mmCIF file of C-alpha atoms in Angstrom:
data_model
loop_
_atom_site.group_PDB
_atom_site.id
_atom_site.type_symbol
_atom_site.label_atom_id
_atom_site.label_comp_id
_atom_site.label_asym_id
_atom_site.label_seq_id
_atom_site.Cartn_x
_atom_site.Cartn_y
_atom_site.Cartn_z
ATOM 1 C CA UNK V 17 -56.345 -29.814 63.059
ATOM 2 C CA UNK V 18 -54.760 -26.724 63.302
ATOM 3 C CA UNK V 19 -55.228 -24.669 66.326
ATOM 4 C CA UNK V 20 -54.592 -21.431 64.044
ATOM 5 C CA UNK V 21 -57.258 -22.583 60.967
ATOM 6 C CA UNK V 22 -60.835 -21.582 61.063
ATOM 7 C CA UNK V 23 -61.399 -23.719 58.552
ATOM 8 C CA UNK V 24 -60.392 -27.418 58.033
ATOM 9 C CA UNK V 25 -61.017 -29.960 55.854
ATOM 10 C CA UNK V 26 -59.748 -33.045 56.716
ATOM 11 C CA UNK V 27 -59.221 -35.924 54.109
ATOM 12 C CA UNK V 28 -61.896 -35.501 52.385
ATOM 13 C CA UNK V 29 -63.082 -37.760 49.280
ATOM 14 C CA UNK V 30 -65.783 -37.198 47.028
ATOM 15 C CA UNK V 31 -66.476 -39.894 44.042
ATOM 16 C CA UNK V 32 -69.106 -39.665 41.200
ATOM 17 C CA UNK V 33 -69.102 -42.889 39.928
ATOM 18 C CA UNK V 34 -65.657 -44.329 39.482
ATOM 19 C CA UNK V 35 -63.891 -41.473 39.494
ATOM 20 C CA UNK V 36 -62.834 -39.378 42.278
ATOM 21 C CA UNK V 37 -63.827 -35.668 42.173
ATOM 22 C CA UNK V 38 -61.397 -34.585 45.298
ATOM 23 C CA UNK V 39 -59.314 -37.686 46.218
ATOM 24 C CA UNK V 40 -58.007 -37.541 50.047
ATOM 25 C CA UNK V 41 -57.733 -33.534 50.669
ATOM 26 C CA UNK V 42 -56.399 -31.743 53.751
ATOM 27 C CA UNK V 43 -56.466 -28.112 54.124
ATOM 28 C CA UNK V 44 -56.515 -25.207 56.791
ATOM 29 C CA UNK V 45 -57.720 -21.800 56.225
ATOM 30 C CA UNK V 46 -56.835 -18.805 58.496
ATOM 31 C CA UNK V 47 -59.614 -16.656 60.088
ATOM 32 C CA UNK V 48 -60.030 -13.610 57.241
ATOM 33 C CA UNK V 49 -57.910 -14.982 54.784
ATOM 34 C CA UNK V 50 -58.785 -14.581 51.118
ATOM 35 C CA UNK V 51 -57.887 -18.383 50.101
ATOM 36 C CA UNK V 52 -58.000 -19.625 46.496
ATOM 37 C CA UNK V 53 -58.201 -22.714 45.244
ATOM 38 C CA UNK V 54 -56.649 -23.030 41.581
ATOM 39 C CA UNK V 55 -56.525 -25.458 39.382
ATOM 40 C CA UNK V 56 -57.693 -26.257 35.502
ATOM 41 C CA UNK V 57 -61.140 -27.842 34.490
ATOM 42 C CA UNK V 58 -62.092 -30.580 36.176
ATOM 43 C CA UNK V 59 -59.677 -30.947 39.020
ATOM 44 C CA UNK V 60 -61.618 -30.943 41.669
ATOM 45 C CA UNK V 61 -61.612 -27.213 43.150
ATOM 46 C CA UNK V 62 -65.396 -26.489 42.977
ATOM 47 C CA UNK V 63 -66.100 -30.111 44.053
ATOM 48 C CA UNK V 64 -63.997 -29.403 47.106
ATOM 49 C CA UNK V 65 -66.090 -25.613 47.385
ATOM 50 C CA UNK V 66 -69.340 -26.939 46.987
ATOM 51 C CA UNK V 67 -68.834 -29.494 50.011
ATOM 52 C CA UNK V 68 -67.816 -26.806 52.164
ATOM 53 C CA UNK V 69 -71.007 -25.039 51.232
ATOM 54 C CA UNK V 70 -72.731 -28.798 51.924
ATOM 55 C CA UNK V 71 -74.358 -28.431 48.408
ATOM 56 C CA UNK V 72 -72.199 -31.999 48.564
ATOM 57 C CA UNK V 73 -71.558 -34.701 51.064
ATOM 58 C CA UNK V 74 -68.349 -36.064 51.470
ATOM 59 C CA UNK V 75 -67.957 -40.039 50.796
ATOM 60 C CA UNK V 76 -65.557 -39.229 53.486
ATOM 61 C CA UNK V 77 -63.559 -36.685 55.972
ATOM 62 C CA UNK V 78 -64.838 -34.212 58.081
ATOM 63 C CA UNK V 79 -65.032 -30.285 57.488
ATOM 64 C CA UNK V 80 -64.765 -27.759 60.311
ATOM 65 C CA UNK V 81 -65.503 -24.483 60.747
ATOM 66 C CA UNK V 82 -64.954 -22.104 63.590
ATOM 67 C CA UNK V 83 -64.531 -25.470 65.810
ATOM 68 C CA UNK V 84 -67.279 -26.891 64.640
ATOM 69 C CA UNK V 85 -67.769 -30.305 62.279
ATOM 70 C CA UNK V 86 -70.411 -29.057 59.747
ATOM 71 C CA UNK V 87 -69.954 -32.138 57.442
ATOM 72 C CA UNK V 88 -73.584 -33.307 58.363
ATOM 73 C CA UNK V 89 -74.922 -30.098 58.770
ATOM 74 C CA UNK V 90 -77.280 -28.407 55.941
ATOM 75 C CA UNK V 91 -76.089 -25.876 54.283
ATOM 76 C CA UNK V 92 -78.579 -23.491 55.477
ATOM 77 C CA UNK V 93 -77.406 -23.769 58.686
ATOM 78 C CA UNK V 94 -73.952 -23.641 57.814
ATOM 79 C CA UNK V 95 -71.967 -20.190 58.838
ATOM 80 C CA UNK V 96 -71.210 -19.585 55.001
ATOM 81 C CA UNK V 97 -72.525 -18.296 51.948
ATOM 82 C CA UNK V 98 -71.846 -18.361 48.678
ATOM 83 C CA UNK V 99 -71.532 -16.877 45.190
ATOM 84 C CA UNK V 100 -71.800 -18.976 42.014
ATOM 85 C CA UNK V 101 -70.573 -17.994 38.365
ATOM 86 C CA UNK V 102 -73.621 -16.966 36.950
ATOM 87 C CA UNK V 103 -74.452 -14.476 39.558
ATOM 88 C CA UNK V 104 -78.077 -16.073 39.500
ATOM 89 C CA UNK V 105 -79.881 -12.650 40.379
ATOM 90 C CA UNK V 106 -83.149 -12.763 40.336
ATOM 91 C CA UNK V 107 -84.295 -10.897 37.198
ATOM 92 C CA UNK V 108 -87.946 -9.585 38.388
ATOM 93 C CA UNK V 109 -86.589 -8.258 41.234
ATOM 94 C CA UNK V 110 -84.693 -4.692 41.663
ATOM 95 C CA UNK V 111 -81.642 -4.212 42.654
ATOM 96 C CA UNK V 112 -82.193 -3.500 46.252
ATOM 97 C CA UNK V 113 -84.273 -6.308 46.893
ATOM 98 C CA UNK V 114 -81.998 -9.138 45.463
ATOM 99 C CA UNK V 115 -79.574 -8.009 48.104
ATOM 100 C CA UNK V 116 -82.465 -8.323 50.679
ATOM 101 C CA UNK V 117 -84.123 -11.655 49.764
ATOM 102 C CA UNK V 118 -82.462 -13.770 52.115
ATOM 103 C CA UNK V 119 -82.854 -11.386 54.800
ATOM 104 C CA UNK V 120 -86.654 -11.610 53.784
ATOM 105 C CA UNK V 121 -85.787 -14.944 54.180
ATOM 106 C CA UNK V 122 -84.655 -14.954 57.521
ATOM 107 C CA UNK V 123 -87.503 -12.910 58.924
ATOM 108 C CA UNK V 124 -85.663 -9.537 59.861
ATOM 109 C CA UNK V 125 -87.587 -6.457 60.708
ATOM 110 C CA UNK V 126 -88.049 -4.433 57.545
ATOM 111 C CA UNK V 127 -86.101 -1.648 59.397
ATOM 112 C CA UNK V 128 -83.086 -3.621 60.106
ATOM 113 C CA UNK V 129 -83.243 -5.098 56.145
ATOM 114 C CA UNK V 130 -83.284 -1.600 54.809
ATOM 115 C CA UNK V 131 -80.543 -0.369 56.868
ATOM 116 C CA UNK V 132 -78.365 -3.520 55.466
ATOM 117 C CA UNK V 133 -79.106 -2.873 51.940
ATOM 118 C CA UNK V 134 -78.034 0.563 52.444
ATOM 119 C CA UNK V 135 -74.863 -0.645 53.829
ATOM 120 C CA UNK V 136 -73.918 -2.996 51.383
ATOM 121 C CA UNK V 137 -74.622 -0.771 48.265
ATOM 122 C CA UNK V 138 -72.558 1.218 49.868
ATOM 123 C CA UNK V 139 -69.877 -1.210 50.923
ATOM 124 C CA UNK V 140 -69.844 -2.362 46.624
ATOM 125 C CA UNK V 141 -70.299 1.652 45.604
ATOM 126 C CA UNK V 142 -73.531 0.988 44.301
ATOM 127 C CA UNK V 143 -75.699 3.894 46.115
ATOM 128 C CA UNK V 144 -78.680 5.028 43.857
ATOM 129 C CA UNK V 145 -79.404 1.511 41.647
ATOM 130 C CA UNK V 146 -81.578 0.239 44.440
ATOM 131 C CA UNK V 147 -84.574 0.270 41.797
ATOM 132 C CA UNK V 148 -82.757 -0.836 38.856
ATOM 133 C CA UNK V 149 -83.420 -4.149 37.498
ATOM 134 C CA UNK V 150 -80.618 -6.831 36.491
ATOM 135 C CA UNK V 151 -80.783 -5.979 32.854
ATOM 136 C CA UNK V 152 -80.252 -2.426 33.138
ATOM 137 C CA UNK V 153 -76.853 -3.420 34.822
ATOM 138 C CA UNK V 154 -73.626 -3.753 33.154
ATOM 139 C CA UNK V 155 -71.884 -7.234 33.959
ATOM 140 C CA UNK V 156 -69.286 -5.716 36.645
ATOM 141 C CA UNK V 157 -72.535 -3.897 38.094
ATOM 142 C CA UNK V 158 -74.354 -7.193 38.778
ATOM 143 C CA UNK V 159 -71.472 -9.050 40.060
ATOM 144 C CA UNK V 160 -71.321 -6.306 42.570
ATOM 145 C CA UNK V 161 -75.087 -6.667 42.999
ATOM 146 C CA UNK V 162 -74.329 -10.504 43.471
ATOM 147 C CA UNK V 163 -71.679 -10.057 45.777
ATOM 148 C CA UNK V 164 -73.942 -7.361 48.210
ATOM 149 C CA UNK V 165 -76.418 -10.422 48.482
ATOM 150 C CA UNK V 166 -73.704 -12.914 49.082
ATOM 151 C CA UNK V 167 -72.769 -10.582 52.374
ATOM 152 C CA UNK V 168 -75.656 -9.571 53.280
ATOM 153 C CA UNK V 169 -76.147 -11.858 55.515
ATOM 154 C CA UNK V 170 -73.093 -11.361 57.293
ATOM 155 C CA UNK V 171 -71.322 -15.131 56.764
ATOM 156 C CA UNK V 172 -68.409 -16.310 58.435
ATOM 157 C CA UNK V 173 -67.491 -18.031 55.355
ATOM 158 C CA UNK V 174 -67.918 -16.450 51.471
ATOM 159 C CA UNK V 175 -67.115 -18.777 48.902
ATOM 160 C CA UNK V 176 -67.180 -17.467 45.159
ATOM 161 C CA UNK V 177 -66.913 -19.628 42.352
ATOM 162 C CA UNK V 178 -65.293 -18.297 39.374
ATOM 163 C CA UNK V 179 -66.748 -14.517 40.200
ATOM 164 C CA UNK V 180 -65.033 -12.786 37.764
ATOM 165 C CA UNK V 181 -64.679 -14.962 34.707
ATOM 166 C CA UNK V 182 -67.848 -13.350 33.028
ATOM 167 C CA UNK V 183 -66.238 -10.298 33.083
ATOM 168 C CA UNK V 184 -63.733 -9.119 30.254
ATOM 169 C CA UNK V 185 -60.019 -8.889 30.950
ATOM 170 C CA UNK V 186 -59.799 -4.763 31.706
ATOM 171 C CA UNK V 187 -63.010 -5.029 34.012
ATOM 172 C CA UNK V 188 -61.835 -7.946 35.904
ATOM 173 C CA UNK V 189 -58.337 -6.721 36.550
ATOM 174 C CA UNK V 190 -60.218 -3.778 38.369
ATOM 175 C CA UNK V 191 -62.926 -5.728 39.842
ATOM 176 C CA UNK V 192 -60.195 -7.886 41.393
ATOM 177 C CA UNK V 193 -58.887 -5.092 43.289
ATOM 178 C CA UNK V 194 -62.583 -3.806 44.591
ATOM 179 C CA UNK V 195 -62.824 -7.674 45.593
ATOM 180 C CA UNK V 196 -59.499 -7.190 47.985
ATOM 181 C CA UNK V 197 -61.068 -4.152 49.420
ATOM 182 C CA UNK V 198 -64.239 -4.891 50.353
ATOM 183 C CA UNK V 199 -62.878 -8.661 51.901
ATOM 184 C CA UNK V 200 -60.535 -6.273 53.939
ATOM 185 C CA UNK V 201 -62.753 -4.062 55.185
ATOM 186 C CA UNK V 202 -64.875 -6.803 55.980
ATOM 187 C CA UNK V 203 -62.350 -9.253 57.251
ATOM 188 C CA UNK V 204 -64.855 -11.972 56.123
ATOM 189 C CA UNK V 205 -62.808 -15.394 55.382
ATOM 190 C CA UNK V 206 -62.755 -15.774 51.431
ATOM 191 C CA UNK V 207 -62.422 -19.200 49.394
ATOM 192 C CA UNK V 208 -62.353 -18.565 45.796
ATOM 193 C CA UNK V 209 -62.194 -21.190 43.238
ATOM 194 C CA UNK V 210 -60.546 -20.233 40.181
ATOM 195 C CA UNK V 211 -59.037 -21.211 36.781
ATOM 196 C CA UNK V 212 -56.874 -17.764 36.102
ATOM 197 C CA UNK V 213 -53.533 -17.598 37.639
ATOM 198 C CA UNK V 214 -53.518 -13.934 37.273
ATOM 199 C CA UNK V 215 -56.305 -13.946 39.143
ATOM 200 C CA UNK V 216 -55.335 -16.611 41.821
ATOM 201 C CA UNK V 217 -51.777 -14.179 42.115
ATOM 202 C CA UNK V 218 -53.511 -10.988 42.385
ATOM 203 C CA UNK V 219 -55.968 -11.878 45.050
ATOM 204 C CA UNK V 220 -55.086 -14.563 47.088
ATOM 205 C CA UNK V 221 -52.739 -14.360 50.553
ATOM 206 C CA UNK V 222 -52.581 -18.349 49.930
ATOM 207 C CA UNK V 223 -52.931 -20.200 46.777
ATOM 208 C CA UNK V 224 -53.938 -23.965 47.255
ATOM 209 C CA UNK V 225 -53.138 -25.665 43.783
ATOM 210 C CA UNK V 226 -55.540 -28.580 42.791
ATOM 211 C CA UNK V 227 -54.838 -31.227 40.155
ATOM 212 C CA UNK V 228 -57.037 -34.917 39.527
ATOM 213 C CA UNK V 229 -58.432 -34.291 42.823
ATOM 214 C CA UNK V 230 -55.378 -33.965 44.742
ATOM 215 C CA UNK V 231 -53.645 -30.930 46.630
ATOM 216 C CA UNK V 232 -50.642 -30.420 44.778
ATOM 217 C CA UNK V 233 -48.805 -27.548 47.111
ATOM 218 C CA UNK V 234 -50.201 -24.513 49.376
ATOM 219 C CA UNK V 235 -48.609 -21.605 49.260
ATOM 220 C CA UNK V 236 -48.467 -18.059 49.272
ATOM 221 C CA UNK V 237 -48.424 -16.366 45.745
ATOM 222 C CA UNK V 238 -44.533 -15.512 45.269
ATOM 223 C CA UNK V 239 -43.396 -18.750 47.059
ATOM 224 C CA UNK V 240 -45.764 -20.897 44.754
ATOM 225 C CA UNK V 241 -44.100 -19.292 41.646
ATOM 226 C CA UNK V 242 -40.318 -19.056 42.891
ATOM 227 C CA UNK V 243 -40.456 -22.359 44.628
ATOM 228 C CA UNK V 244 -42.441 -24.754 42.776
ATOM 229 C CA UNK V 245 -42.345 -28.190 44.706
ATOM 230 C CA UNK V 246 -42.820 -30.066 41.086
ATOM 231 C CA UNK V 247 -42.341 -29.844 37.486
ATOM 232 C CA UNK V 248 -46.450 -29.930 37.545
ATOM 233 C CA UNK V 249 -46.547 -26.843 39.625
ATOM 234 C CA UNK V 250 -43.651 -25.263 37.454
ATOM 235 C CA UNK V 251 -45.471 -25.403 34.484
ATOM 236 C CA UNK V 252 -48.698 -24.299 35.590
ATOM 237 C CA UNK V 253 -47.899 -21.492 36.929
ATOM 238 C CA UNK V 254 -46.925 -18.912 34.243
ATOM 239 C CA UNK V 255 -44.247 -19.552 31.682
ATOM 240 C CA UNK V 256 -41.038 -21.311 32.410
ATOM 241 C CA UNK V 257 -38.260 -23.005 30.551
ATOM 242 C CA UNK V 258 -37.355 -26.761 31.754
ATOM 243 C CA UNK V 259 -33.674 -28.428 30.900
ATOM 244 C CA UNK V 260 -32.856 -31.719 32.114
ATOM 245 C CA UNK V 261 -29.601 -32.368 33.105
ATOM 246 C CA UNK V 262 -26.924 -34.148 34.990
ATOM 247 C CA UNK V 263 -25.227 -32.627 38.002
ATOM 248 C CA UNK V 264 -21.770 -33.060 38.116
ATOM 249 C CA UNK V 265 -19.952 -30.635 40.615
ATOM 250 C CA UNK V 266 -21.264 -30.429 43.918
ATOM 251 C CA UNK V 267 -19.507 -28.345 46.297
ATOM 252 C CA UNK V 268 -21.049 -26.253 49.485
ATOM 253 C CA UNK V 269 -24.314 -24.083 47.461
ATOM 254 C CA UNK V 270 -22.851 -24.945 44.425
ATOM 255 C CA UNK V 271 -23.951 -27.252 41.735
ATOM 256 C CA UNK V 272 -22.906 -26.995 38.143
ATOM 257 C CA UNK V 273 -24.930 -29.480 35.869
ATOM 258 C CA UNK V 274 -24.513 -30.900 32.415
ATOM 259 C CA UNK V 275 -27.257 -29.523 29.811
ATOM 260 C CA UNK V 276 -27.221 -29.205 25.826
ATOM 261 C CA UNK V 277 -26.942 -25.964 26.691
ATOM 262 C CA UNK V 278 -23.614 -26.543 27.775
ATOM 263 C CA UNK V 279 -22.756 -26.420 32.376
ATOM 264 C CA UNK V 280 -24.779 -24.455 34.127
ATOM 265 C CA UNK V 281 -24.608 -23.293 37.307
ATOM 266 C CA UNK V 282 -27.196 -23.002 40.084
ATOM 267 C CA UNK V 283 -27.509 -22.091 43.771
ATOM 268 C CA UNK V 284 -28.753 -24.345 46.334
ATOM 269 C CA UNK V 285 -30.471 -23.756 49.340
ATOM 270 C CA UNK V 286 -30.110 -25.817 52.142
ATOM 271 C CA UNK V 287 -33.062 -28.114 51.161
ATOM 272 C CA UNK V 288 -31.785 -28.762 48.196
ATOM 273 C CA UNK V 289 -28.595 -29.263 48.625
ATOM 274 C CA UNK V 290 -29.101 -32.146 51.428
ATOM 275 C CA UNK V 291 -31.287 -34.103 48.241
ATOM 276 C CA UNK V 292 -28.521 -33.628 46.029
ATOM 277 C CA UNK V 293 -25.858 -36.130 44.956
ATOM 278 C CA UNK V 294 -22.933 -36.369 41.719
ATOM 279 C CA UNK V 295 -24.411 -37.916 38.807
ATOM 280 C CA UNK V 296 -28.475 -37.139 39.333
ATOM 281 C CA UNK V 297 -30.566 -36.729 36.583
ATOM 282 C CA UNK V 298 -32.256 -33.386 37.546
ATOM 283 C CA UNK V 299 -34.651 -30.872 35.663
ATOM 284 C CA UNK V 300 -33.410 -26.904 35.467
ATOM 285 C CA UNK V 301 -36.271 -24.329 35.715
ATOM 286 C CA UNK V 302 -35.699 -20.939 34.016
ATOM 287 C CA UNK V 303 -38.547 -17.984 34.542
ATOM 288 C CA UNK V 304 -38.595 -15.656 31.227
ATOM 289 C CA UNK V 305 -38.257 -12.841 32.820
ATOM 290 C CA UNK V 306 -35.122 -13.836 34.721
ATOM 291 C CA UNK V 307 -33.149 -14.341 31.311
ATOM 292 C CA UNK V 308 -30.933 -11.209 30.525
ATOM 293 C CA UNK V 309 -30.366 -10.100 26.405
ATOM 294 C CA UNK V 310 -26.954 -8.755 25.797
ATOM 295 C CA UNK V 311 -24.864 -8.302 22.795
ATOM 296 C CA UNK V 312 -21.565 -9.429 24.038
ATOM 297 C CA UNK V 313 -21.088 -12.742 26.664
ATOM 298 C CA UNK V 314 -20.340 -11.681 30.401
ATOM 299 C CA UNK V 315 -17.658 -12.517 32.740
ATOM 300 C CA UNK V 316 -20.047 -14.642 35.103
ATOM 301 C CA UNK V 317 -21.587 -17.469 35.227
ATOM 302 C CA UNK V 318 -24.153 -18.662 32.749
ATOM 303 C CA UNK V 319 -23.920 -16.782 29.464
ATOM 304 C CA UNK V 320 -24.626 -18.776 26.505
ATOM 305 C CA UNK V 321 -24.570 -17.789 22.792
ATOM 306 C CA UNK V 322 -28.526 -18.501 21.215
ATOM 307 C CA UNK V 323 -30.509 -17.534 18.082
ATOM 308 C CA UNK V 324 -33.608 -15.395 18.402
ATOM 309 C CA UNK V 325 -36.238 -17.480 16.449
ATOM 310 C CA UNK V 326 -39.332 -15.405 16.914
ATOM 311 C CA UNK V 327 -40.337 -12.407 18.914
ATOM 312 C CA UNK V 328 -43.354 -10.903 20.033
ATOM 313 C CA UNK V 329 -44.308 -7.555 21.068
ATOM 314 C CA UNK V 330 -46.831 -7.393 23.874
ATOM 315 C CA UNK V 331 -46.487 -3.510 24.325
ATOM 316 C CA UNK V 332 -44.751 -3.283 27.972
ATOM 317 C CA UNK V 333 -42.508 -6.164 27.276
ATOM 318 C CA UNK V 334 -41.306 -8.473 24.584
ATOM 319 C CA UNK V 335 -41.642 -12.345 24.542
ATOM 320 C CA UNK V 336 -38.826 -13.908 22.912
ATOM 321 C CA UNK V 337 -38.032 -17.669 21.585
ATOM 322 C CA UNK V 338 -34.680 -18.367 21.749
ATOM 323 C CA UNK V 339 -32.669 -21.341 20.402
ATOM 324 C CA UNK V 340 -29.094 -22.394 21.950
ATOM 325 C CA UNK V 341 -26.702 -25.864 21.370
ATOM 326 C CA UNK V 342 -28.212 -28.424 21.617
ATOM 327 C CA UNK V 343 -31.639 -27.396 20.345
ATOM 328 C CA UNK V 344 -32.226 -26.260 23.832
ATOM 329 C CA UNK V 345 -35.142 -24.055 23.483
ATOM 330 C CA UNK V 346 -35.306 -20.794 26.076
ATOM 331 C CA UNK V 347 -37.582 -18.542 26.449
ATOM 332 C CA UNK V 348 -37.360 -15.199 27.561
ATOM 333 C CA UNK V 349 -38.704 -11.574 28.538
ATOM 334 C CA UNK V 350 -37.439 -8.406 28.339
ATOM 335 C CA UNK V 351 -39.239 -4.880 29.620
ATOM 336 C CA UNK V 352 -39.490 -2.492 27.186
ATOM 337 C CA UNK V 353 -38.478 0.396 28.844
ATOM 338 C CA UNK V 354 -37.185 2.669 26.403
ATOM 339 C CA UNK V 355 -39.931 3.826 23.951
ATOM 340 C CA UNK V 356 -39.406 2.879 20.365
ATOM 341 C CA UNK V 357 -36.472 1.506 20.686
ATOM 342 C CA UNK V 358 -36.313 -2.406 18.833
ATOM 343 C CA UNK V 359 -32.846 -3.679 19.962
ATOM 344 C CA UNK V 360 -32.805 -6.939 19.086
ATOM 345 C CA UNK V 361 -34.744 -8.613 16.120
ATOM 346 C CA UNK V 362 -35.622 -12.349 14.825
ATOM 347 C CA UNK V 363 -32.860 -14.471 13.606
ATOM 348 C CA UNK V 364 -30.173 -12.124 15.874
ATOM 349 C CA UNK V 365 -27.361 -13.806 17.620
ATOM 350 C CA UNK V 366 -27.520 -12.666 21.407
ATOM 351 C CA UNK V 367 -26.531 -13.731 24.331
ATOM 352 C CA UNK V 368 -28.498 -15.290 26.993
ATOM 353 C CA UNK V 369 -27.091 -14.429 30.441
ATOM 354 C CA UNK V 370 -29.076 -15.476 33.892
ATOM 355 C CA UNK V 371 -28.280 -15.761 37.427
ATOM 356 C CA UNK V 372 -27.353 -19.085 39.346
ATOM 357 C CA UNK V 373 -29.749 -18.038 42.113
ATOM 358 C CA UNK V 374 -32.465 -17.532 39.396
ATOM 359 C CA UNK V 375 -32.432 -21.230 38.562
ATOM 360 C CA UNK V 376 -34.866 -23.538 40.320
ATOM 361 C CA UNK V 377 -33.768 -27.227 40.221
ATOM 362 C CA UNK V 378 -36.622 -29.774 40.488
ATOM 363 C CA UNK V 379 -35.810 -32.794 42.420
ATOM 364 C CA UNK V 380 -39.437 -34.779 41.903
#
């Protein structure tokens, strides 16, 4: 265990039937991190939440938090709390005393309740809809109202499942900044579980990526996305270009390697270039964004002639599907930064120029 985690899970397995849920995870969380787990349906991420909540017992593996093994403990007298998807507020209740039920709960003085439900509709810039009811909210108000209750209570621990996939796409983008705020004014320790990327980028310090069960990589947001560890975690993440290919120069940082495309030439950092060799089948890994449009080739490294097959305009940039020798299929993304201006158009012969430092080579 690490000294530095306040939380840690330790190889933990969970099986429903014959299939594993979470299959033999590790994991440490810092003390007021805002942690999310990310991963697509069914992977295992609010399997893994739910038995740090102890609404599930591991088959096996401990959990710790703050020192302590809560694996056997029940969840009401675990240090944690947590939010679920459907905000499950209570509907013939107001809004002030959904964020007071489980201080009710607990038995505090009516004094000390009122002054916490003051505090927290304050803390989620709710002040005057104490006496509103659920369904005179709007659905950013009661996942506010949802939240309040979730921290009321003053856990250690917050874990929020999916808490802003009811919301639409403009609400949640701002909702996921009010989410950073109040977790840093609170320093609370944060686990979200969560199927968005976006999401996962925008709020997380630490991204833990969960596939069948498994941890895939940990990571913080831009390391996750520059430095995939796998071809898995490549793809996930956003949109990327793969091109297999043979290396064939190796010299120092250097690698040039054999693609339809025609050579290309990448950077290596030290890891990489100690797991390199002459001859190895490897897989290239191109971000869009990283791929410059020009109407002329450049003196450097890695310009190649392609055909624009399709565009799309996506108002502050432009997607582009390009198509080089081969049949090698790129695909890029360019800012628009100049208003109406349309420089290049489908079925235009351009030139596709990127970086050799810009290229991630994938070794797995």
């Amino acid at each position: 265990m690490d000294e530095h985690s306040f939380i840690s899970i330790r190889d933990i397995t969970k099986t429903f039937g014959s299939t594993p849920a979470v299959d033999g995870v590790s994991l440490d969380i810092k003390r007021g991190e805002l942690f999310c787990l990310l991963g697509g349906s069914g992977c295992g991420k609010t399997t893994l939440l739910r038995m740090l909540a102890g609404l599930e017992a591991p088959d096996t593996g401990q959990i710790f938090i703050a020192g302590q093994d809560v694996t056997k403990i029940a969840p009401t007298h675990r240090p944690v709390n947590i939010m679920f998807q459907n905000y499950a507020l209570f509907p013939h209740m107001s809004v002030g005393q959904n964020i007071a039920y489980g201080l009710v709960r607990e038995g505090l003085q009516a004094a000390t309740i009122s002054e916490r439900v003051t505090e927290m509709l304050a803390l989620v810039r709710l002040e005057g809809f104490a006496h509103r009811r659920p369904h005179q909210l709007s659905g950013g108000q009661k996942q506010r109202v949802a939240l309040a209750r979730s921290l009321a209570k003053r856990p250690k621990v917050l874990l929020l499942d999916e808490p802003l996939a009811a919301l639409d796409k403009k609400l949640r983008q701002e909702t996921q900044y009010e989410l950073m705020a109040i977790q840093e004014t609170l320093s609370t320790t944060f686990v979200v579980v969560t199927h968005d990327q976006e999401e996962a980028m925008t709020l997380a310090s630490r991204i833990g990526v969960m596939d069948n069960g498994r941890l895939i990589q940990v990571e913080q947001p831009k390391s996750l996305y520059e430095k995939p560890n796998s071809q898995f975690i490549a793809e996930f993440l956003g949109t990327i270009t793969l091109i297999p290919g043979t290396l064939t120069t190796l010299n120092a940082s250097i690698a040039v390697v054999a693609t339809t495309l025609g050579a290309i030439t990448v950077h290596l950092d030290d890891e990489n270039r100690e797991r390199c060799f002459e001859q190895q089948s490897v897989m290239l890994a191109l971000r869009p964004e990283k791929i410059r449009l020009a109407d002329c080739p450049s003196d450097g490294d890695n310009s190649y002639c392609v055909t624009i097959e399709d565009l799309a305009f996506l108002g502050d940039r432009t997607h582009y599907r390009l198509r080089g020798d081969g049949d090698c299929l790129l695909k890029a993304s360019q800012p628009n930064d100049h208003r109406f201006e349309d420089k290049f158009r489908s079925n235009d012969k351009v030139w596709a120029q990127f970086n050799p430092k810009d290229v991630m080579i994938l070794l797995d």
